[in-house]
């Protein structure tokens, strides 16, 4: 019985970790899509970086790194 409970807990922990990783990956993909959409509309780089920093609540430096990774 103790082994079964431990295996059940380990499985549940594994699923939780997978969900968290999925959320992070989904957020990154959404950011990428958002940046590409703003570029396609002709928004200048500076405005995209500023908007990204505001919406994601990150520094301008970090937002610039996101942008640089994609271009």
Tab-separated table of C-alpha atoms in Angstrom:
chain	number	residue	atom	x	y	z
A	1	UNK	CA	0.000	0.000	0.000
A	2	UNK	CA	2.780	2.433	0.855
A	3	UNK	CA	4.490	1.757	-2.478
A	4	UNK	CA	1.257	2.399	-4.372
A	5	UNK	CA	0.748	5.720	-2.589
A	6	UNK	CA	4.328	6.765	-3.331
A	7	UNK	CA	3.985	5.890	-7.009
A	8	UNK	CA	0.711	7.810	-7.175
A	9	UNK	CA	2.384	10.865	-5.601
A	10	UNK	CA	5.325	10.652	-8.000
A	11	UNK	CA	2.970	10.456	-10.963
A	12	UNK	CA	0.998	13.431	-9.718
A	13	UNK	CA	4.220	15.439	-9.246
A	14	UNK	CA	5.327	14.536	-12.751
A	15	UNK	CA	2.055	15.753	-14.184
A	16	UNK	CA	2.286	19.018	-12.251
A	17	UNK	CA	5.784	19.665	-13.565
A	18	UNK	CA	4.613	18.966	-17.111
A	19	UNK	CA	1.771	21.433	-16.807
A	20	UNK	CA	4.076	24.166	-15.501
A	21	UNK	CA	6.523	23.560	-18.345
A	22	UNK	CA	3.650	23.682	-20.810
A	23	UNK	CA	2.488	27.024	-19.455
A	24	UNK	CA	5.967	28.514	-19.754
A	25	UNK	CA	6.357	27.180	-23.283
A	26	UNK	CA	2.914	28.466	-24.245
A	27	UNK	CA	3.698	31.908	-22.860
A	28	UNK	CA	6.937	32.016	-24.860
A	29	UNK	CA	5.183	30.958	-28.049
A	30	UNK	CA	2.494	33.572	-27.501
A	31	UNK	CA	5.182	36.246	-27.043
A	32	UNK	CA	6.897	35.164	-30.248
A	33	UNK	CA	3.621	35.293	-32.186
A	34	UNK	CA	2.818	38.679	-30.692
A	35	UNK	CA	6.202	40.144	-31.690
A	36	UNK	CA	5.880	38.818	-35.243
A	37	UNK	CA	2.351	40.223	-35.508
A	38	UNK	CA	3.494	43.682	-34.407
A	39	UNK	CA	6.397	43.550	-36.874
A	40	UNK	CA	4.007	42.586	-39.668
A	41	UNK	CA	1.882	45.638	-38.856
A	42	UNK	CA	4.949	47.823	-39.242
A	43	UNK	CA	5.479	48.745	-35.601
A	44	UNK	CA	9.044	49.978	-34.978
A	45	UNK	CA	11.417	47.874	-32.900
A	46	UNK	CA	11.572	50.368	-30.047
A	47	UNK	CA	7.792	50.370	-29.615
A	48	UNK	CA	7.611	46.579	-29.730
A	49	UNK	CA	10.275	46.270	-27.036
A	50	UNK	CA	8.545	48.863	-24.846
A	51	UNK	CA	5.148	47.191	-25.275
A	52	UNK	CA	6.651	43.795	-24.488
A	53	UNK	CA	8.265	45.135	-21.319
A	54	UNK	CA	4.976	46.669	-20.183
A	55	UNK	CA	2.752	43.690	-20.915
A	56	UNK	CA	5.117	41.023	-19.545
A	57	UNK	CA	6.223	43.254	-16.634
A	58	UNK	CA	9.902	42.784	-17.443
A	59	UNK	CA	12.782	45.207	-17.867
A	60	UNK	CA	13.514	46.876	-21.178
A	61	UNK	CA	16.809	44.968	-21.301
A	62	UNK	CA	15.054	41.628	-20.967
A	63	UNK	CA	12.440	42.639	-23.527
A	64	UNK	CA	15.222	43.637	-25.914
A	65	UNK	CA	16.826	40.195	-25.431
A	66	UNK	CA	13.523	38.524	-26.405
A	67	UNK	CA	13.331	40.690	-29.490
A	68	UNK	CA	16.973	40.079	-30.447
A	69	UNK	CA	16.557	36.302	-30.143
A	70	UNK	CA	13.761	36.395	-32.693
A	71	UNK	CA	15.329	38.636	-35.293
